[in-house]
Short mmCIF file of C-alpha atoms in Angstrom, two decimals:
data_model
loop_
_atom_site.label_atom_id
_atom_site.label_comp_id
_atom_site.label_asym_id
_atom_site.label_seq_id
_atom_site.Cartn_x
_atom_site.Cartn_y
_atom_site.Cartn_z
CA MET A 17 76.07 104.58 99.40
CA THR A 18 72.30 104.02 99.47
CA GLU A 19 72.75 101.31 96.82
CA VAL A 20 73.82 98.99 99.64
CA GLN A 21 70.40 99.35 101.21
CA ASN A 22 68.78 98.81 97.83
CA GLN A 23 70.81 95.64 97.31
CA ILE A 24 69.57 94.22 100.60
CA THR A 25 65.92 95.01 99.88
CA GLU A 26 65.95 93.78 96.27
CA ASN A 27 65.86 90.14 97.39
CA PRO A 28 64.47 90.24 100.92
CA PRO A 29 63.79 87.04 102.85
CA LYS A 30 60.24 85.85 102.32
CA PHE A 31 59.47 85.88 106.03
CA GLU A 32 60.26 87.47 109.38
CA PHE A 33 61.87 85.06 111.82
CA SER A 34 59.63 84.20 114.75
CA ASP A 35 60.91 82.81 118.05
CA THR A 36 60.31 79.23 116.91
CA PRO A 37 60.00 77.50 113.52
CA SER A 38 56.46 77.16 112.19
CA ARG A 39 56.84 75.64 108.70
CA ILE A 40 59.39 72.86 108.26
CA LEU A 41 60.20 71.07 105.00
CA ILE A 42 61.52 67.52 105.52
CA ILE A 43 63.27 65.85 102.58
CA GLU A 44 63.85 62.12 103.01
CA ASP A 45 63.51 59.47 100.30
CA ASP A 46 62.41 56.85 102.86
CA PRO A 47 58.87 57.83 103.98
CA THR A 48 59.13 55.64 107.07
CA ILE A 49 61.76 58.05 108.43
CA HIS A 50 59.47 61.09 108.15
CA SER A 51 57.79 60.52 111.50
CA VAL A 52 61.12 59.71 113.16
CA ILE A 53 62.20 63.24 112.34
CA ALA A 54 58.89 65.06 112.74
CA ASP A 55 57.52 63.57 115.97
CA PRO A 56 60.24 64.79 118.39
CA ILE A 57 60.07 68.27 116.88
CA LYS A 58 56.26 68.27 117.08
CA ASN A 59 56.45 67.40 120.77
CA THR A 60 58.63 70.46 121.40
CA PHE A 61 56.96 72.84 118.92
CA PRO A 62 53.29 71.77 118.88
CA TYR A 63 52.19 74.46 116.43
CA VAL A 64 54.67 73.61 113.68
CA SER A 65 53.44 72.50 110.24
CA PHE A 66 55.38 69.81 108.38
CA TYR A 67 55.74 69.30 104.63
CA PHE A 68 57.32 66.10 103.36
CA CYS A 69 59.16 65.36 100.11
CA THR A 70 60.81 62.15 98.98
CA SER A 71 63.20 63.64 96.39
CA GLY A 72 65.33 66.70 95.83
CA GLU A 73 63.36 67.55 92.70
CA GLU A 74 60.07 67.55 94.56
CA ALA A 75 61.60 69.63 97.36
CA TRP A 76 62.96 72.27 94.97
CA GLN A 77 59.55 72.66 93.33
CA LYS A 78 57.86 72.85 96.73
CA ALA A 79 60.31 75.52 97.94
CA GLN A 80 59.39 77.69 94.95
CA GLN A 81 55.69 77.38 95.76
CA GLU A 82 55.69 77.59 99.57
CA THR A 83 57.52 79.50 102.30
CA PHE A 84 59.55 77.57 104.87
CA ASP A 85 61.56 78.72 107.86
CA LEU A 86 63.53 75.50 108.27
CA ILE A 87 64.65 72.72 105.91
CA ILE A 88 65.73 69.28 107.09
CA THR A 89 67.21 67.08 104.38
CA ASP A 90 68.99 63.78 104.06
CA TRP A 91 72.45 64.09 102.51
CA ARG A 92 72.26 60.84 100.54
CA LEU A 93 69.08 61.53 98.60
CA ALA A 94 68.29 59.23 95.71
CA GLY A 95 67.61 60.78 92.30
CA GLU A 96 69.23 63.42 90.13
CA LEU A 97 69.03 66.20 92.73
CA SER A 98 71.20 64.75 95.48
CA GLY A 99 71.76 66.31 98.84
CA LEU A 100 74.99 67.89 97.60
CA ARG A 101 73.22 69.40 94.61
CA LEU A 102 70.23 70.54 96.61
CA VAL A 103 72.25 72.27 99.33
CA ASN A 104 74.41 74.01 96.73
CA ARG A 105 71.33 75.14 94.85
CA PHE A 106 69.68 76.57 97.96
CA ARG A 107 72.86 78.26 99.13
CA SER A 108 73.75 79.79 95.75
CA HIS A 109 70.25 81.23 95.24
CA SER A 110 69.58 84.61 96.84
CA HIS A 111 65.95 83.83 97.62
CA TYR A 112 66.75 80.71 99.66
CA ARG A 113 70.20 81.14 101.16
CA HIS A 114 68.70 82.65 104.33
CA ILE A 115 66.69 79.51 105.20
CA PRO A 116 68.33 77.43 107.98
CA MET A 117 69.13 73.87 107.00
CA LEU A 118 69.77 70.72 109.02
CA ILE A 119 71.65 68.06 107.04
CA ILE A 120 71.16 64.45 108.21
CA SER A 121 73.62 61.75 107.18
CA GLY A 122 75.02 58.47 108.39
CA TYR A 123 78.47 59.37 107.13
CA LEU A 124 80.16 62.58 106.04
CA GLN A 125 83.48 62.90 104.27
CA GLU A 126 85.73 65.74 105.39
CA ALA A 127 84.96 67.70 102.21
CA ASP A 128 81.21 67.37 102.88
CA PHE A 129 81.62 68.61 106.44
CA ASN A 130 83.80 71.52 105.28
CA LEU A 131 81.20 72.50 102.71
CA MET A 132 78.49 72.74 105.35
CA GLN A 133 80.77 74.78 107.58
CA GLU A 134 81.14 77.35 104.81
CA PHE A 135 77.45 78.19 104.81
CA ASN A 136 75.68 80.11 107.53
CA PHE A 137 73.08 78.21 109.59
CA THR A 138 73.75 74.93 107.76
CA SER A 139 74.33 72.25 110.37
CA PRO A 140 75.12 68.52 110.02
CA LEU A 141 73.46 65.87 112.19
CA LEU A 142 74.91 62.36 112.10
CA LYS A 143 72.79 59.21 112.24
CA PRO A 144 71.84 57.55 114.45
CA PHE A 145 70.70 60.45 116.59
CA ARG A 146 68.63 60.75 119.73
CA ALA A 147 65.43 62.76 119.76
CA GLN A 148 66.90 65.27 122.23
CA LEU A 149 69.89 65.91 119.96
CA LEU A 150 67.61 66.42 116.97
CA VAL A 151 65.51 68.99 118.83
CA ARG A 152 68.60 70.76 120.15
CA SER A 153 70.07 70.93 116.63
CA VAL A 154 66.83 72.41 115.31
CA LYS A 155 66.86 75.06 118.06
CA ASP A 156 70.53 75.91 117.49
CA VAL A 157 70.39 76.25 113.71
CA PHE A 158 67.14 78.23 113.84
CA SER A 159 68.50 80.52 116.55
CA GLU A 160 71.64 81.16 114.46
CA ALA A 161 69.54 82.09 111.44
CA ARG A 162 67.28 84.38 113.45
CA TRP A 163 70.32 86.13 114.93
CA PHE A 164 71.92 86.52 111.49
CA PHE A 165 68.72 87.90 109.97
CA GLN A 166 68.49 90.56 112.67
CA GLN A 167 72.14 91.52 112.22
CA GLN A 168 71.63 91.89 108.48
CA LYS A 169 68.89 94.44 109.14
CA ASN A 170 71.11 96.27 111.60
CA VAL A 171 74.03 96.35 109.17
CA ALA A 172 71.75 97.57 106.39
CA GLU A 173 70.80 100.55 108.51
CA LEU A 174 74.45 101.33 109.15
CA LEU A 175 75.41 101.05 105.49
CA GLN A 176 72.54 102.98 103.94
CA ASP A 177 74.16 106.41 104.46
CA LEU A 178 77.72 105.37 103.65
CA LYS A 179 79.12 107.93 101.20
CA ASP A 180 82.74 108.79 101.97
CA GLU A 181 85.77 107.90 104.06
CA GLN A 182 84.49 109.77 107.10
CA ASP A 183 81.30 107.72 106.97
CA MET A 184 83.48 104.62 106.76
CA VAL A 185 85.27 105.63 109.96
CA ARG A 186 81.96 106.11 111.71
CA LEU A 187 80.81 102.73 110.41
CA ASP A 188 83.94 101.10 111.87
CA GLN A 189 83.14 102.66 115.24
CA LYS A 190 79.55 101.41 115.18
CA ILE A 191 80.65 97.94 114.16
CA GLU A 192 83.02 97.93 117.13
CA VAL A 193 80.00 98.46 119.40
CA PHE A 194 78.26 95.53 117.75
CA LEU A 195 81.33 93.30 118.10
CA ASP A 196 81.65 94.00 121.82
CA SER A 197 78.30 92.30 122.45
CA CYS A 198 78.40 89.93 119.49
CA PRO A 199 78.70 86.20 120.20
CA ARG A 200 79.75 85.56 116.59
CA PRO A 201 82.12 88.31 115.40
CA VAL A 202 83.33 86.50 112.28
CA PRO A 203 79.87 86.07 110.65
CA MET A 204 79.16 89.71 111.50
CA LEU A 205 82.34 90.93 109.82
CA LEU A 206 81.81 88.68 106.80
CA LEU A 207 78.25 89.98 106.49
CA CYS A 208 79.57 93.56 106.25
CA SER A 209 82.20 92.43 103.77
CA ARG A 210 79.70 90.57 101.58
CA LEU A 211 77.21 93.44 101.42
CA LEU A 212 79.92 95.92 100.48
CA ARG A 213 81.43 93.51 97.94
CA GLU A 214 78.05 92.98 96.29
CA MET A 215 77.88 96.74 95.76
CA PHE A 216 81.39 96.66 94.24
CA SER A 217 82.96 98.52 97.19
CA PHE A 218 85.81 96.05 97.25
CA GLU A 219 88.36 98.14 99.18
CA GLN A 220 85.86 98.78 101.98
CA ALA A 221 84.83 95.11 101.96
CA SER A 222 88.43 94.00 102.36
CA ARG A 223 88.76 95.90 105.63
CA PHE A 224 86.09 93.74 107.24
CA ALA A 225 87.31 90.51 105.66
CA PHE A 226 90.84 91.08 106.96
CA ARG A 227 89.45 91.74 110.41
CA ALA A 228 87.59 88.45 110.25
CA GLN A 229 90.87 86.82 109.27
CA GLN A 230 92.45 88.18 112.48
CA TYR A 231 89.76 86.42 114.51
CA ARG A 232 90.03 83.14 112.59
CA PRO A 233 93.25 82.82 110.54
CA GLY A 234 92.87 80.30 107.75
CA ALA A 235 89.10 79.93 108.21
CA LEU A 236 87.51 78.49 105.06
CA ASN A 237 84.71 81.04 104.73
CA VAL A 238 87.12 83.93 105.34
CA ASP A 239 89.50 82.65 102.66
CA CYS A 240 86.62 82.34 100.22
CA GLU A 241 85.41 85.89 100.93
CA LEU A 242 88.91 87.29 100.43
CA GLY A 243 89.15 85.42 97.12
CA LYS A 244 85.92 87.02 95.90
CA ILE A 245 87.16 90.46 96.96
CA PHE A 246 90.50 90.11 95.20
CA LEU A 247 88.69 88.84 92.12
CA GLY A 248 86.61 92.01 92.13
CA LEU A 249 89.74 94.12 92.61
CA GLY A 250 91.38 92.42 89.63
CA ASP A 251 94.23 91.00 91.74
CA VAL A 252 94.35 87.62 90.02
CA GLN A 253 97.30 86.26 91.99
CA GLN A 254 95.73 86.90 95.41
CA ALA A 255 92.28 85.82 94.24
CA GLU A 256 93.66 82.54 92.95
CA LYS A 257 95.63 81.93 96.15
CA HIS A 258 92.59 82.30 98.42
CA LEU A 259 90.08 80.58 96.14
CA LYS A 260 92.32 77.59 95.45
CA ARG A 261 93.17 77.23 99.12
CA SER A 262 89.46 77.08 99.85
CA PHE A 263 88.93 74.71 96.92
CA ASP A 264 91.54 72.27 98.21
CA ARG A 265 89.61 71.86 101.48
CA SER A 266 86.12 72.05 100.06
CA PRO A 267 86.03 71.16 96.34
CA ASN A 268 82.24 70.95 95.95
CA ASN A 269 81.21 74.54 96.56
CA LEU A 270 79.37 75.50 93.37
CA GLU A 271 79.80 79.25 93.78
CA ARG A 272 83.56 78.95 94.28
CA LEU A 273 83.93 76.70 91.25
CA CYS A 274 82.20 79.39 89.21
CA ASP A 275 84.48 82.03 90.74
CA LEU A 276 87.53 80.01 89.73
CA GLY A 277 86.05 79.61 86.26
CA ARG A 278 85.51 83.35 86.04
CA LEU A 279 89.05 84.05 87.21
CA ASN A 280 90.48 81.89 84.41
CA LEU A 281 88.00 83.31 81.93
CA GLU A 282 89.21 86.83 82.61
CA GLU A 283 92.76 85.58 82.15
CA LEU A 284 91.58 84.16 78.80
CA ASP A 285 92.56 80.63 79.89
CA THR A 286 89.45 79.05 78.39
CA ASP A 287 90.56 75.44 78.92
CA GLN A 288 90.96 75.89 82.67
CA ALA A 289 87.79 78.00 82.83
CA GLN A 290 85.83 75.20 81.16
CA HIS A 291 87.32 72.73 83.63
CA TYR A 292 85.87 74.61 86.61
CA PHE A 293 82.56 75.43 84.96
CA ASN A 294 82.13 71.79 83.96
CA ARG A 295 82.74 70.76 87.58
CA ALA A 296 80.14 73.26 88.70
CA ALA A 297 77.67 72.02 86.07
CA ALA A 298 78.28 68.45 87.23
CA ILE A 299 77.14 69.48 90.73
CA ASP A 300 74.08 71.30 89.40
CA PRO A 301 73.34 71.17 85.65
CA ASP A 302 70.71 73.87 86.16
CA SER A 303 73.17 76.40 87.57
CA GLU A 304 72.90 79.57 85.45
CA ASP A 305 76.35 80.73 86.51
CA ALA A 306 77.91 77.48 85.37
CA GLN A 307 76.03 77.42 82.07
CA HIS A 308 76.77 81.09 81.39
CA GLY A 309 80.44 80.48 82.08
CA LEU A 310 80.52 77.56 79.65
CA THR A 311 78.73 79.66 77.03
CA LEU A 312 81.28 82.45 77.32
CA SER A 313 84.32 80.17 77.36
CA HIS A 314 83.17 78.36 74.20
CA GLN A 315 82.43 81.66 72.45
CA LEU A 316 85.83 83.03 73.42
CA ASP A 317 87.43 79.92 71.95
CA HIS A 318 85.55 80.43 68.71
CA PHE A 319 86.40 84.15 68.64
CA PHE A 320 90.12 83.51 69.10
CA LYS A 321 90.15 80.92 66.31
CA HIS A 322 88.53 83.24 63.77
CA ASN A 323 90.12 86.62 64.57
CA ASN A 324 93.55 88.11 64.18
CA PRO A 325 95.14 88.76 67.62
CA SER A 326 95.66 92.40 66.64
CA ASN A 327 91.87 92.81 66.33
CA ILE A 328 91.11 91.50 69.82
CA PRO A 329 89.99 94.26 72.26
CA GLU A 330 92.35 94.97 75.12
CA THR A 331 89.79 94.69 77.92
CA PHE A 332 87.75 91.67 78.92
CA ALA A 333 84.52 93.70 78.84
CA GLY A 334 85.37 95.00 75.39
CA LEU A 335 86.08 91.45 74.22
CA LEU A 336 82.71 90.21 75.48
CA ASN A 337 80.97 93.10 73.77
CA ALA A 338 82.77 92.51 70.45
CA ILE A 339 81.52 88.90 70.44
CA GLY A 340 77.94 89.98 71.15
CA VAL A 341 78.06 92.68 68.50
CA GLY A 342 79.32 90.18 65.94
CA LEU A 343 76.63 87.61 66.71
CA ILE A 344 73.76 90.09 66.47
CA ARG A 345 75.03 91.84 63.35
CA SER A 346 75.45 88.47 61.66
CA GLY A 347 71.76 87.81 62.25
CA ASP A 348 72.18 85.37 65.15
CA LEU A 349 69.86 87.22 67.52
CA GLU A 350 69.36 84.24 69.84
CA GLY A 351 73.11 83.63 70.09
CA GLY A 352 73.81 87.30 70.71
CA ILE A 353 71.12 87.61 73.36
CA ASN A 354 72.33 84.48 75.15
CA HIS A 355 75.90 85.81 75.02
CA TYR A 356 75.00 89.21 76.45
CA GLN A 357 72.90 87.68 79.22
CA ALA A 358 75.82 85.45 80.16
CA ALA A 359 78.23 88.39 79.99
CA LEU A 360 76.21 90.48 82.45
CA GLY A 361 77.35 88.21 85.28
CA TYR A 362 80.99 88.90 84.46
CA ILE A 363 80.87 92.68 84.38
CA SER A 364 80.84 94.59 87.66
CA ASP A 365 80.86 98.25 86.60
CA HIS A 366 77.36 99.69 86.53
CA HIS A 367 78.09 101.91 83.53
CA VAL A 368 79.39 99.01 81.51
CA LYS A 369 76.40 96.88 82.53
CA ALA A 370 74.21 99.69 81.27
CA LEU A 371 75.92 99.50 77.88
CA VAL A 372 75.45 95.74 77.72
CA CYS A 373 71.74 96.10 78.50
CA PHE A 374 71.55 98.88 75.88
CA ASN A 375 73.07 96.58 73.28
CA LEU A 376 70.59 93.86 74.26
CA GLY A 377 67.75 96.32 73.78
CA LEU A 378 69.04 97.38 70.38
CA GLY A 379 69.53 93.73 69.46
CA TYR A 380 65.83 93.10 70.00
CA LEU A 381 65.07 96.37 68.26
CA ARG A 382 66.86 95.24 65.11
CA PHE A 383 64.39 92.37 64.89
CA SER A 384 61.30 94.47 65.73
CA GLN A 385 60.80 92.87 69.15
CA TYR A 386 59.78 96.11 70.81
CA ASP A 387 58.47 94.86 74.14
CA ASP A 388 61.76 93.03 74.82
CA ALA A 389 63.71 96.07 73.60
CA LYS A 390 61.86 98.29 76.07
CA ASP A 391 62.55 95.91 78.96
CA TRP A 392 66.29 95.89 78.34
CA LEU A 393 66.50 99.63 77.78
CA ASP A 394 64.70 100.00 81.12
CA GLN A 395 67.33 97.80 82.71
CA SER A 396 70.07 99.90 81.16
CA LEU A 397 68.72 103.04 82.79
CA LYS A 398 68.46 101.30 86.14
CA HIS A 399 72.21 100.70 85.99
CA TRP A 400 72.97 104.20 84.69
CA PRO A 401 70.10 106.71 85.11
CA GLU A 402 72.08 109.49 83.39
CA TYR A 403 72.51 107.47 80.16
CA GLU A 404 70.78 109.98 77.85
CA LYS A 405 71.28 108.07 74.61
CA CYS A 406 69.45 105.09 76.08
CA ARG A 407 66.69 107.37 77.41
CA CYS A 408 66.15 108.78 73.91
CA TYR A 409 65.74 105.31 72.43
CA LEU A 410 63.47 104.23 75.27
CA ASP A 411 61.19 107.26 74.84
CA ARG A 412 60.83 106.56 71.15
CA VAL A 413 60.19 102.84 71.67
CA ARG A 414 57.47 103.71 74.20
CA LYS A 415 55.84 106.11 71.76
CA CYS A 416 55.88 103.47 69.04
CA LEU A 417 54.30 100.94 71.34
CA ALA A 418 51.71 103.45 72.50
CA VAL A 419 50.53 104.48 69.03
CA ASP A 420 51.26 101.12 67.39
CA ASN A 421 53.28 102.90 64.72
CA GLN A 422 56.61 101.10 64.65
CA LYS A 423 57.79 102.72 61.42
CA THR A 424 58.37 106.07 63.15
CA LEU A 425 61.38 104.55 64.88
CA TYR A 426 63.15 104.24 61.53
CA CYS A 427 61.82 107.44 59.94
CA ASP A 428 62.06 109.95 62.72
CA ASP A 429 65.12 112.18 62.64
CA GLY A 430 66.66 112.51 66.07
CA ALA A 431 69.89 112.60 67.97
CA ALA A 432 69.36 109.10 69.32
CA GLY A 433 70.06 107.61 65.93
CA ASP A 434 73.51 109.10 65.74
CA ASP A 435 76.67 107.31 66.85
CA ASP A 436 77.42 110.06 69.36
CA ASP A 437 80.40 109.88 71.69
CA PHE A 438 80.20 108.54 75.18
CA PRO A 439 80.00 111.01 78.06
CA ASN A 440 82.88 109.07 79.55
CA GLU A 441 85.96 108.42 77.42
CA THR A 442 86.93 105.30 79.35
CA LEU A 443 83.59 103.72 78.54
CA GLN A 444 84.10 104.56 74.88
CA ALA A 445 87.33 102.58 75.08
CA GLU A 446 85.53 99.66 76.73
CA PHE A 447 82.67 99.45 74.25
CA GLU A 448 83.58 100.83 70.84
CA ASP A 449 80.50 99.15 69.32
CA GLU A 450 78.02 100.27 71.95
CA SER A 451 75.55 101.53 69.33
CA LEU A 452 73.72 98.87 67.29
CA SER A 453 71.27 101.37 65.86
CA PRO A 454 68.83 100.06 63.22
CA LEU A 455 69.21 103.47 61.59
CA ASP A 456 72.77 102.47 60.68
CA HIS A 457 71.52 99.86 58.27
#
């Protein structure tokens, strides 16, 4: 299971954790408070550099331009990007979720506090606070993040050679050794679970999540992880139980709202799906997951209104593909592309993702956008390297781009232009309209 190692290295943290923080971003809309926060930290860590922002919008832009190893933000930020939105955005984005955060507020509701407890190394600090408490909080949250980062590297090494059940047994034994000396067993177990879940090894992931549940029954972050696993396994009843139980205690977690939207989307309950996606979009209008979910739910509504139930594909993936095929073949390239891009987040199987990317490539190909076609065909092969039909198209697109002779794509006789059968019959059932060949028309 070397894909686990690849998953970890695809979006690595932008820095190695040192013993102490060196670059701190402070977000506070009252500039007079900046020194109140910075000075005590500077006295303890004299070599630290501070960067100040007075709004969430400014902070988000700064975070995309600079590298920080600690973020301190006020919870009640003025402006569109509030503390709630900003924290959700950082924690739902793979490039920033590793950065420790200290959240300062004069008052926290129970739901706010629960939300912070769900995230690793995200610690609240109530106003008014003493300088010593501020410094101690900085040390604690930074130490937690440094520990977690090191454990992630250790777990990556353990998972990189995971191939079969025997390897899984050996992994369990090695994890036991870690747990014996681990001050935080639950985060360690949830880390293993998350990494396996992200590689679609849901059964293996559940073993670690259930062990975490034994340590902390009813813990919010454990419930949420189990909900994600059951969602991946297709066990709607169990997924809904765990996700809704987490939602009741912490209703402002953007990722979970999107998970609940996805759950209802796969059950074809578009009204309830839109309810959750709208709540997620209200927290962060720029959330791609929320916007993609709304796109799909609206398109499903439209599809159901204009199609006979007997013509609706049996599988959710097949249904998404049928909508994309219809949009592109009707000439709505932009709508079809947007639909397929949204659909990619709702398909877990690598082979099926490869077919979606293939259809995206052929969609661009129909409209002579060869560079974009090549990019998506490349993506298709990354998901499924043995996908020969895609490789044939990609080779021909590359030749056309190289010799600047696009007509050969439509004139050349070759196997790639045929609607050949899938190597895997189950995939043929999922995506009957996989081929959108321009040679067909």
